Tab-separated table of N, CA and C in Angstrom:
chain	number	residue	atom	x	y	z
A	1	ASN	N	42.627	39.556	-18.770
A	1	ASN	CA	41.483	39.025	-19.502
A	1	ASN	C	41.243	40.681	-20.308
A	2	ALA	N	41.680	40.395	-21.254
A	2	ALA	CA	41.564	41.573	-21.863
A	2	ALA	C	41.439	41.683	-24.061
A	3	ILE	N	40.938	42.326	-24.357
A	3	ILE	CA	40.916	42.657	-25.682
A	3	ILE	C	41.932	43.031	-26.621
A	4	GLU	N	42.683	42.676	-27.449
A	4	GLU	CA	43.672	43.211	-27.578
A	4	GLU	C	43.638	42.768	-29.652
A	5	LYS	N	45.105	43.410	-30.081
A	5	LYS	CA	44.748	43.658	-31.467
A	5	LYS	C	46.209	42.853	-31.927
A	6	ALA	N	46.230	42.081	-33.056
A	6	ALA	CA	47.165	41.771	-33.939
A	6	ALA	C	47.413	41.975	-35.238
A	7	LYS	N	48.408	41.730	-35.920
A	7	LYS	CA	48.296	41.849	-37.188
A	7	LYS	C	49.102	40.309	-37.784
A	8	ILE	N	48.153	39.533	-38.412
A	8	ILE	CA	48.756	38.519	-38.769
A	8	ILE	C	48.602	38.259	-40.512
A	9	GLY	N	50.130	38.216	-41.035
A	9	GLY	CA	49.795	38.955	-42.512
A	9	GLY	C	49.787	39.904	-42.094
A	10	GLU	N	48.803	40.276	-43.670
A	10	GLU	CA	48.092	41.262	-43.686
A	10	GLU	C	46.564	41.900	-43.419
A	11	ILE	N	46.378	40.907	-42.317
A	11	ILE	CA	45.060	41.004	-41.323
A	11	ILE	C	45.002	41.279	-40.165
A	12	ASP	N	44.169	42.597	-39.690
A	12	ASP	CA	44.485	42.999	-38.843
A	12	ASP	C	43.295	42.241	-37.997
A	13	ILE	N	43.302	41.632	-36.624
A	13	ILE	CA	43.004	40.380	-35.690
A	13	ILE	C	42.699	41.313	-34.201
A	14	GLN	N	40.827	41.146	-33.743
A	14	GLN	CA	40.785	41.402	-33.053
A	14	GLN	C	40.841	40.077	-31.553
A	15	PHE	N	41.114	39.975	-30.941
A	15	PHE	CA	40.933	38.955	-29.702
A	15	PHE	C	40.540	38.809	-28.190
A	16	TYR	N	40.284	38.108	-27.586
A	16	TYR	CA	40.328	38.038	-26.710
A	16	TYR	C	41.520	37.781	-25.738
A	17	LYS	N	41.726	37.983	-25.027
A	17	LYS	CA	43.114	37.751	-24.176
A	17	LYS	C	42.360	37.290	-22.988
A	18	ILE	N	42.696	35.714	-22.397
A	18	ILE	CA	41.511	35.084	-21.124
A	18	ILE	C	43.432	34.083	-20.766
A	19	LEU	N	43.817	34.503	-19.387
A	19	LEU	CA	44.048	33.864	-18.542
A	19	LEU	C	43.581	33.018	-18.009
A	20	VAL	N	44.212	31.848	-17.893
A	20	VAL	CA	43.609	30.675	-17.002
A	20	VAL	C	44.699	30.808	-16.172
A	21	GLU	N	44.529	30.748	-14.745
A	21	GLU	CA	45.934	31.011	-13.770
A	21	GLU	C	45.975	29.814	-13.069
A	22	LYS	N	44.895	28.726	-13.150
A	22	LYS	CA	44.672	27.750	-12.436
A	22	LYS	C	46.420	26.484	-13.947
A	23	GLU	N	45.753	26.467	-14.585
A	23	GLU	CA	46.008	25.714	-15.770
A	23	GLU	C	47.503	26.587	-16.342
A	24	LYS	N	47.918	28.015	-15.720
A	24	LYS	CA	48.946	28.466	-16.511
A	24	LYS	C	49.332	28.534	-17.818
A	25	LEU	N	47.691	28.719	-18.076
A	25	LEU	CA	47.408	28.997	-19.709
A	25	LEU	C	46.677	30.179	-20.125
A	26	THR	N	47.439	30.624	-21.156
A	26	THR	CA	47.037	32.070	-21.961
A	26	THR	C	45.639	31.497	-23.323
A	27	LEU	N	44.618	32.247	-23.120
A	27	LEU	CA	43.961	31.542	-24.336
A	27	LEU	C	43.599	32.650	-25.182
A	28	THR	N	43.903	32.724	-26.630
A	28	THR	CA	43.439	33.939	-27.214
A	28	THR	C	42.547	33.561	-28.378
A	29	VAL	N	41.481	33.960	-28.643
A	29	VAL	CA	40.049	33.659	-29.231
A	29	VAL	C	39.816	34.941	-30.327
A	30	PRO	N	39.706	34.845	-31.544
A	30	PRO	CA	39.331	35.274	-32.184
A	30	PRO	C	37.970	35.902	-31.903
A	31	ILE	N	37.992	37.343	-31.686
A	31	ILE	CA	36.496	37.779	-32.166
A	31	ILE	C	35.524	37.207	-32.437
A	32	ASN	N	35.758	37.513	-33.787
A	32	ASN	CA	35.032	36.336	-34.680
A	32	ASN	C	34.662	35.329	-34.539
A	33	GLN	N	35.147	34.772	-33.215
A	33	GLN	CA	34.922	33.037	-33.789
A	33	GLN	C	34.289	32.842	-32.168
A	34	GLN	N	34.034	33.896	-30.808
A	34	GLN	CA	33.902	32.905	-30.221
A	34	GLN	C	32.538	32.228	-29.675
A	35	SER	N	31.616	32.377	-31.180
A	35	SER	CA	30.285	31.758	-31.011
A	35	SER	C	30.655	30.341	-30.883
A	36	LYS	N	32.058	29.669	-31.285
A	36	LYS	CA	32.666	28.641	-31.674
A	36	LYS	C	32.631	28.293	-30.081
A	37	LEU	N	32.812	28.969	-28.996
A	37	LEU	CA	32.692	28.724	-27.910
A	37	LEU	C	31.694	28.106	-26.864
A	38	ARG	N	31.463	26.855	-26.312
A	38	ARG	CA	30.570	26.246	-25.482
A	38	ARG	C	30.201	27.284	-24.502
A	39	PRO	N	28.640	27.355	-24.154
A	39	PRO	CA	28.055	28.573	-23.175
A	39	PRO	C	28.289	27.506	-21.682
A	40	ILE	N	28.302	28.090	-20.593
A	40	ILE	CA	28.148	27.845	-19.558
A	40	ILE	C	27.098	26.679	-19.538
A	41	ALA	N	27.365	25.016	-18.791
A	41	ALA	CA	26.624	23.930	-18.884
A	41	ALA	C	24.916	24.766	-17.920
A	42	THR	N	24.068	24.586	-18.385
A	42	THR	CA	23.074	24.235	-17.797
A	42	THR	C	22.425	23.709	-16.497
A	43	ILE	N	21.366	23.585	-15.755
A	43	ILE	CA	21.753	22.762	-14.097
A	43	ILE	C	20.989	21.067	-14.993
A	44	ASN	N	20.006	21.658	-16.226
A	44	ASN	CA	19.982	20.127	-16.891
A	44	ASN	C	21.094	19.219	-17.785
A	45	GLN	N	22.413	20.218	-17.646
A	45	GLN	CA	23.422	19.258	-18.164
A	45	GLN	C	24.035	18.584	-16.695
A	46	ILE	N	24.250	20.137	-15.662
A	46	ILE	CA	24.973	19.187	-14.233
A	46	ILE	C	24.209	18.079	-14.122
A	47	ASN	N	23.061	17.805	-14.071
A	47	ASN	CA	22.375	16.652	-13.662
A	47	ASN	C	22.757	15.175	-14.160
A	48	LYS	N	22.521	15.687	-15.675
A	48	LYS	CA	23.211	14.960	-16.622
A	48	LYS	C	24.446	14.384	-16.377
A	49	CYS	N	25.511	15.562	-16.098
A	49	CYS	CA	27.175	14.959	-15.047
A	49	CYS	C	27.105	14.153	-14.396
A	50	ILE	N	26.004	14.472	-13.584
A	50	ILE	CA	25.812	13.591	-11.761
A	50	ILE	C	25.395	12.033	-12.555
A	51	SER	N	24.296	12.196	-13.013
A	51	SER	CA	23.688	10.663	-13.432
A	51	SER	C	24.795	9.684	-14.662
A	52	ILE	N	25.989	10.469	-15.163
A	52	ILE	CA	27.593	10.062	-16.251
A	52	ILE	C	28.156	9.585	-15.058
A	53	LEU	N	28.434	10.577	-14.365
A	53	LEU	CA	29.477	10.060	-13.016
A	53	LEU	C	28.701	9.107	-12.009
A	54	LYS	N	27.799	8.603	-11.813
A	54	LYS	CA	27.343	7.189	-11.138
A	54	LYS	C	27.124	6.319	-11.785
A	55	THR	N	27.163	6.282	-13.041
A	55	THR	CA	27.616	4.955	-14.093
A	55	THR	C	28.287	4.285	-13.078
A	56	LYS	N	28.679	2.797	-14.228
A	56	LYS	CA	29.770	1.983	-13.349
A	56	LYS	C	30.715	2.628	-14.587
A	57	PRO	N	31.999	2.897	-14.132
A	57	PRO	CA	33.382	3.179	-15.450
A	57	PRO	C	33.783	2.104	-16.092
A	58	LYS	N	34.040	2.503	-17.473
A	58	LYS	CA	34.537	1.652	-18.476
A	58	LYS	C	35.669	1.046	-18.406
A	59	ILE	N	35.820	0.066	-18.173
A	59	ILE	CA	37.491	-0.795	-17.925
A	59	ILE	C	37.902	-1.048	-19.480
A	60	LYS	N	38.840	-0.263	-19.836
A	60	LYS	CA	39.230	-0.308	-20.899
A	60	LYS	C	40.926	-0.947	-20.796
A	61	ARG	N	40.889	-2.286	-21.772
A	61	ARG	CA	42.263	-2.497	-21.875
A	61	ARG	C	43.179	-2.879	-22.804
A	62	THR	N	43.212	-2.068	-23.485
A	62	THR	CA	44.374	-1.106	-24.189
A	62	THR	C	45.457	-0.733	-23.320
A	63	MET	N	46.266	-0.121	-24.010
A	63	MET	CA	47.624	0.469	-23.087
A	63	MET	C	47.458	1.572	-22.410
A	64	TRP	N	48.208	1.722	-21.788
A	64	TRP	CA	47.771	3.312	-21.101
A	64	TRP	C	48.210	4.606	-22.024
A	65	SER	N	48.990	4.227	-22.761
A	65	SER	CA	49.520	5.618	-23.275
A	65	SER	C	48.326	6.070	-24.281
A	66	ARG	N	47.893	4.797	-24.883
A	66	ARG	CA	46.947	4.884	-25.537
A	66	ARG	C	45.402	5.885	-25.314
A	67	ARG	N	45.045	5.135	-23.951
A	67	ARG	CA	43.921	5.282	-23.338
A	67	ARG	C	44.072	6.840	-22.612
A	68	ALA	N	44.880	7.191	-21.908
A	68	ALA	CA	46.016	8.733	-21.890
A	68	ALA	C	45.063	9.247	-22.595
A	69	GLN	N	45.898	9.657	-23.861
A	69	GLN	CA	45.713	10.065	-25.091
A	69	GLN	C	44.262	9.978	-25.284
A	70	GLU	N	43.276	9.480	-25.528
A	70	GLU	CA	41.807	9.790	-25.596
A	70	GLU	C	41.301	10.544	-24.235
A	71	TYR	N	41.879	10.360	-23.211
A	71	TYR	CA	41.218	10.756	-21.987
A	71	TYR	C	41.735	12.295	-22.327
A	72	GLU	N	43.210	12.764	-22.541
A	72	GLU	CA	43.116	13.988	-23.093
A	72	GLU	C	42.350	14.629	-23.661
A	73	GLN	N	42.543	14.264	-25.075
A	73	GLN	CA	41.431	14.579	-26.113
A	73	GLN	C	39.699	14.907	-25.224
A	74	LYS	N	39.181	14.006	-24.674
A	74	LYS	CA	38.466	14.068	-23.712
A	74	LYS	C	38.487	15.691	-23.389
A	75	ILE	N	38.935	16.084	-22.071
A	75	ILE	CA	39.402	16.739	-21.331
A	75	ILE	C	39.421	17.974	-22.055
A	76	ASN	N	40.309	18.316	-23.241
A	76	ASN	CA	40.120	19.735	-23.987
A	76	ASN	C	39.250	19.733	-24.903
A	77	SER	N	38.181	18.445	-25.645
A	77	SER	CA	37.206	18.436	-25.971
A	77	SER	C	35.879	20.243	-26.009
A	78	GLY	N	36.298	20.454	-24.369
A	78	GLY	CA	35.642	21.440	-24.549
A	78	GLY	C	33.774	20.688	-24.230
A	79	LYS	N	34.121	19.246	-24.171
A	79	LYS	CA	32.441	19.024	-23.851
A	79	LYS	C	32.183	18.201	-22.629
A	80	ILE	N	31.101	18.834	-21.637
A	80	ILE	CA	31.238	18.428	-20.165
A	80	ILE	C	30.971	16.998	-19.808
A	81	TYR	N	30.072	16.241	-21.006
A	81	TYR	CA	29.786	15.080	-20.697
A	81	TYR	C	30.809	13.962	-21.292
A	82	GLU	N	31.996	14.928	-21.878
A	82	GLU	CA	32.279	13.694	-22.425
A	82	GLU	C	34.145	13.800	-21.351
A	83	LEU	N	34.252	15.409	-20.472
A	83	LEU	CA	34.839	15.265	-18.984
A	83	LEU	C	34.125	14.798	-17.965
A	84	ALA	N	32.483	14.312	-17.866
A	84	ALA	CA	32.267	13.844	-17.102
A	84	ALA	C	32.730	12.209	-16.667
A	85	GLU	N	32.807	11.747	-18.248
A	85	GLU	CA	33.247	9.984	-18.346
A	85	GLU	C	34.402	9.772	-18.354
A	86	VAL	N	35.733	10.923	-18.289
A	86	VAL	CA	36.802	10.962	-17.603
A	86	VAL	C	37.205	10.962	-16.356
A	87	VAL	N	36.384	11.274	-15.877
A	87	VAL	CA	36.454	11.709	-13.763
A	87	VAL	C	35.784	10.839	-13.416
A	88	LYS	N	34.670	10.151	-14.138
A	88	LYS	CA	34.197	8.442	-13.698
A	88	LYS	C	35.214	7.316	-14.283
A	89	ASP	N	35.779	7.701	-15.570
A	89	ASP	CA	36.502	6.130	-15.597
A	89	ASP	C	37.838	6.346	-14.985
A	90	LEU	N	38.240	7.552	-14.481
A	90	LEU	CA	39.814	7.289	-13.759
A	90	LEU	C	39.611	7.404	-12.297
A	91	ASN	N	38.204	7.653	-11.693
A	91	ASN	CA	37.802	7.438	-10.004
A	91	ASN	C	38.317	6.556	-9.604
A	92	LYS	N	39.226	6.059	-8.870
A	92	LYS	CA	39.263	5.239	-8.013
A	92	LYS	C	38.834	4.991	-6.341
A	93	ASN	N	37.749	6.008	-6.500
A	93	ASN	CA	37.070	6.150	-4.793
A	93	ASN	C	37.686	5.911	-3.932
A	94	THR	N	39.073	6.414	-3.916
A	94	THR	CA	39.961	6.476	-2.586
A	94	THR	C	40.546	7.626	-2.366
A	95	ASP	N	41.594	7.874	-1.905
A	95	ASP	CA	42.678	9.537	-1.476
A	95	ASP	C	44.193	8.605	-1.475
A	96	ILE	N	44.066	7.259	-1.597
A	96	ILE	CA	44.756	6.322	-1.286
A	96	ILE	C	46.041	6.680	-2.898
A	97	ILE	N	47.055	7.298	-2.694
A	97	ILE	CA	47.737	7.901	-4.507
A	97	ILE	C	48.195	6.182	-4.805
A	98	ALA	N	48.813	5.550	-4.508
A	98	ALA	CA	49.302	4.292	-4.983
A	98	ALA	C	48.379	3.423	-5.520
A	99	ASP	N	47.313	4.054	-5.240
A	99	ASP	CA	46.750	2.956	-6.337
A	99	ASP	C	46.039	3.454	-8.023
A	100	GLN	N	46.732	4.606	-8.120
A	100	GLN	CA	47.037	5.492	-9.477
A	100	GLN	C	48.264	5.771	-9.767
A	101	SER	N	48.808	5.700	-11.075
A	101	SER	CA	50.130	6.169	-11.747
A	101	SER	C	49.872	7.787	-11.536
A	102	TYR	N	51.004	7.756	-11.693
A	102	TYR	CA	51.341	9.835	-11.598
A	102	TYR	C	50.624	10.260	-12.510
A	103	SER	N	50.995	9.364	-14.155
A	103	SER	CA	49.901	10.500	-15.177
A	103	SER	C	48.463	10.337	-14.554
A	104	GLU	N	47.627	8.865	-14.323
A	104	GLU	CA	47.015	9.003	-14.312
A	104	GLU	C	45.602	9.580	-13.300
A	105	ARG	N	46.568	10.107	-12.518
A	105	ARG	CA	46.709	10.984	-11.101
A	105	ARG	C	45.917	12.014	-11.277
A	106	GLN	N	47.261	12.333	-12.512
A	106	GLN	CA	47.376	13.966	-13.542
A	106	GLN	C	45.989	14.302	-14.093
A	107	LEU	N	45.291	13.132	-14.880
A	107	LEU	CA	44.668	13.551	-15.879
A	107	LEU	C	43.354	13.622	-15.380
A	108	PHE	N	42.905	12.712	-13.909
A	108	PHE	CA	41.896	12.650	-12.847
A	108	PHE	C	41.839	13.799	-12.595
A	109	GLU	N	43.249	14.499	-12.000
A	109	GLU	CA	42.800	15.877	-11.131
A	109	GLU	C	42.116	16.691	-12.520
A	110	LYS	N	42.868	17.172	-12.967
A	110	LYS	CA	42.766	18.112	-14.320
A	110	LYS	C	41.146	18.124	-14.466
A	111	ALA	N	40.365	16.564	-14.841
A	111	ALA	CA	39.209	16.725	-15.129
A	111	ALA	C	38.485	16.803	-14.209
A	112	TYR	N	38.374	16.311	-12.815
A	112	TYR	CA	37.766	16.747	-11.993
A	112	TYR	C	37.800	18.182	-11.341
A	113	ASP	N	38.859	18.835	-11.693
A	113	ASP	CA	39.107	20.203	-11.202
A	113	ASP	C	38.241	21.190	-12.214
A	114	ARG	N	37.864	20.939	-13.681
A	114	ARG	CA	37.633	21.452	-14.146
A	114	ARG	C	36.039	21.043	-13.978
A	115	LEU	N	35.556	20.135	-14.012
A	115	LEU	CA	33.947	19.697	-14.087
A	115	LEU	C	33.813	20.416	-12.100
A	116	LEU	N	34.424	20.402	-11.526
A	116	LEU	CA	34.117	21.292	-10.612
A	116	LEU	C	34.104	22.498	-10.222
A	117	THR	N	34.812	22.374	-11.230
A	117	THR	CA	34.889	24.450	-11.679
A	117	THR	C	32.886	24.846	-12.446
A	118	GLU	N	32.514	24.305	-12.898
A	118	GLU	CA	31.696	24.308	-14.088
A	118	GLU	C	30.276	24.185	-12.984
A	119	PHE	N	30.250	22.767	-12.534
A	119	PHE	CA	29.294	22.705	-11.671
A	119	PHE	C	29.491	24.031	-10.423
A	120	GLN	N	30.553	24.632	-9.650
A	120	GLN	CA	30.231	25.434	-8.989
A	120	GLN	C	29.744	26.721	-9.564
A	121	ILE	N	30.107	27.419	-10.463
A	121	ILE	CA	29.385	28.163	-11.161
A	121	ILE	C	27.825	27.716	-11.646
A	122	VAL	N	27.257	26.454	-11.467
A	122	VAL	CA	26.480	26.404	-12.242
A	122	VAL	C	24.953	26.260	-11.345
A	123	MET	N	25.563	25.752	-10.208
A	123	MET	CA	24.819	25.043	-8.638
A	123	MET	C	25.081	26.674	-7.778
A	124	GLY	N	26.069	27.530	-8.368
A	124	GLY	CA	25.976	29.173	-7.174
A	124	GLY	C	26.344	28.242	-5.681
A	125	THR	N	26.891	27.083	-5.745
A	125	THR	CA	27.279	27.518	-4.168
A	125	THR	C	28.545	26.472	-3.488
A	126	ASN	N	29.065	26.825	-2.501
A	126	ASN	CA	30.954	27.337	-2.317
A	126	ASN	C	31.361	25.516	-2.645
A	127	LEU	N	32.734	26.104	-2.624
A	127	LEU	CA	33.441	24.707	-3.513
A	127	LEU	C	33.340	23.542	-2.152
A	128	GLU	N	33.266	23.329	-1.374
A	128	GLU	CA	33.571	22.608	-0.431
A	128	GLU	C	31.553	22.082	-0.604
A	129	ASP	N	30.640	22.446	-0.578
A	129	ASP	CA	29.419	22.208	-0.907
A	129	ASP	C	29.294	20.970	-2.362
A	130	THR	N	30.128	22.174	-3.581
A	130	THR	CA	29.896	21.540	-4.526
A	130	THR	C	30.830	20.158	-4.621
A	131	GLN	N	31.915	19.866	-4.224
A	131	GLN	CA	32.708	18.691	-3.862
A	131	GLN	C	32.483	17.418	-3.326
A	132	LYS	N	31.019	17.718	-2.513
A	132	LYS	CA	30.408	17.322	-1.726
A	132	LYS	C	29.576	16.249	-2.571
A	133	LYS	N	28.892	17.065	-3.652
A	133	LYS	CA	27.872	16.174	-4.278
A	133	LYS	C	28.579	16.078	-5.173
A	134	LEU	N	29.621	16.103	-5.659
A	134	LEU	CA	30.211	15.490	-7.026
A	134	LEU	C	30.804	14.086	-6.664
A	135	ASP	N	31.787	14.389	-4.793
A	135	ASP	CA	32.338	13.226	-4.342
A	135	ASP	C	31.269	12.103	-4.136
A	136	LYS	N	29.890	12.593	-3.981
A	136	LYS	CA	29.035	11.804	-3.528
A	136	LYS	C	28.448	10.577	-4.653
A	137	ALA	N	28.169	12.090	-6.007
A	137	ALA	CA	27.717	11.065	-7.321
A	137	ALA	C	28.797	9.838	-7.562
A	138	LEU	N	30.642	10.325	-7.081
A	138	LEU	CA	31.163	9.010	-7.667
A	138	LEU	C	31.493	7.887	-6.472
A	139	LYS	N	30.665	8.265	-5.757
A	139	LYS	CA	31.109	7.310	-4.325
A	139	LYS	C	32.380	7.513	-3.027
A	140	ARG	N	33.336	8.606	-3.715
A	140	ARG	CA	34.229	8.765	-3.022
A	140	ARG	C	34.168	9.048	-1.686
A	141	ASN	N	35.044	8.397	-0.750
A	141	ASN	CA	35.715	8.483	0.286
A	141	ASN	C	34.405	8.134	1.465
A	142	LEU	N	33.758	6.762	0.818
A	142	LEU	CA	32.556	6.421	1.293
A	142	LEU	C	32.832	5.572	2.743
A	143	GLU	N	34.578	5.345	3.285
A	143	GLU	CA	34.944	4.715	3.847
A	143	GLU	C	35.191	5.750	4.900
A	144	LYS	N	35.145	6.938	5.068
A	144	LYS	CA	35.708	8.066	5.780
A	144	LYS	C	34.134	8.198	6.455
A	145	GLN	N	33.039	8.218	5.013
A	145	GLN	CA	32.007	8.728	5.958
A	145	GLN	C	31.561	7.749	6.419
A	146	ILE	N	31.372	6.607	6.241
A	146	ILE	CA	30.891	5.564	6.873
A	146	ILE	C	31.379	5.708	8.350
A	147	GLN	N	32.824	5.284	8.240
A	147	GLN	CA	33.612	5.635	9.616
A	147	GLN	C	32.910	6.811	10.454
A	148	LYS	N	32.226	7.972	10.078
A	148	LYS	CA	32.139	8.980	11.076
A	148	LYS	C	30.795	9.087	10.619
A	149	ALA	N	29.707	8.402	10.709
A	149	ALA	CA	28.430	8.008	11.189
A	149	ALA	C	28.353	6.832	11.845
A	150	VAL	N	29.222	5.873	12.073
A	150	VAL	CA	29.379	4.796	13.400
A	150	VAL	C	29.891	5.317	14.205
A	151	GLU	N	30.877	6.729	14.347
A	151	GLU	CA	31.272	7.566	15.643
A	151	GLU	C	30.436	8.953	15.834
A	152	ALA	N	29.177	9.176	14.767
A	152	ALA	CA	28.730	10.045	15.419
A	152	ALA	C	27.712	8.984	16.034
A	153	LYS	N	27.179	7.930	16.335
A	153	LYS	CA	26.340	7.266	16.691
A	153	LYS	C	26.582	6.617	17.773
A	154	ALA	N	27.612	6.799	17.948
A	154	ALA	CA	28.845	5.863	19.341
A	154	ALA	C	30.287	5.975	19.566
A	155	PRO	N	30.515	8.054	19.372
A	155	PRO	CA	31.808	8.032	20.148
A	155	PRO	C	32.470	6.869	21.329
A	156	SER	N	33.882	6.902	21.115
A	156	SER	CA	34.533	5.809	21.468
A	156	SER	C	35.591	6.677	22.106
A	157	GLU	N	36.323	6.650	23.153
A	157	GLU	CA	37.446	7.505	24.229
A	157	GLU	C	38.875	6.685	23.442
A	158	ASP	N	38.972	5.536	22.891
A	158	ASP	CA	39.993	5.135	22.792
A	158	ASP	C	40.104	5.624	21.219
A	159	LEU	N	39.468	5.996	20.680
A	159	LEU	CA	39.790	7.111	19.335
A	159	LEU	C	40.623	7.769	19.213
A	160	PRO	N	41.908	8.240	18.192
A	160	PRO	CA	42.257	9.229	18.064
A	160	PRO	C	41.573	10.363	17.753
A	161	GLU	N	41.636	11.799	18.499
A	161	GLU	CA	41.315	13.321	18.394
A	161	GLU	C	40.969	13.144	16.966
A	162	GLU	N	42.134	13.412	15.943
A	162	GLU	CA	42.143	13.714	14.847
A	162	GLU	C	40.868	12.805	13.472
A	163	ASN	N	40.448	12.178	14.223
A	163	ASN	CA	39.073	11.020	13.567
A	163	ASN	C	37.853	11.343	13.940
A	164	LEU	N	37.839	11.949	15.259
A	164	LEU	CA	36.543	12.605	15.601
A	164	LEU	C	36.279	14.097	14.801
A	165	GLU	N	36.746	14.803	14.186
A	165	GLU	CA	37.222	15.996	12.931
A	165	GLU	C	35.923	15.582	12.791
A	166	ALA	N	34.930	16.659	12.345
A	166	ALA	CA	34.178	16.962	11.082
A	166	ALA	C	34.619	17.629	10.241
A	167	GLU	N	34.109	16.956	8.860
A	167	GLU	CA	34.654	18.153	7.635
A	167	GLU	C	33.545	19.153	7.314
């Protein structure tokens, strides 16, 4: 992350150079253009995102390639509500990878990670707590949560030890 200068044509331009390691991406933003960047979300916007995540996913019957393009546009739009919609629509409520195609999983993870990072910054919580809040809104891994609740009430000796571990 630095401020650099470059000459494009006859014009000297100063720009911010921002490295996004997780995405293996380098952004260059002209200094006079930073007003076009979206500020970090507010707690109200985070709450609205959580409401979006709790709604029913829109199941579109169009070709996957077309939907994938639309999801990619929403992810890259910089609009947090659109990001939440992508996460909601691609969420499968499960960790079973066979339920999603590779490209579907990639898009979901990209949108989920971006949303998770912003939630974590705004809420000021650690990654695990933020992930639990996001997963709760998405009703992800409910089977595991129910199983753990049952185990906590009546532990059984014939269950393998790894099932008794707390997250």
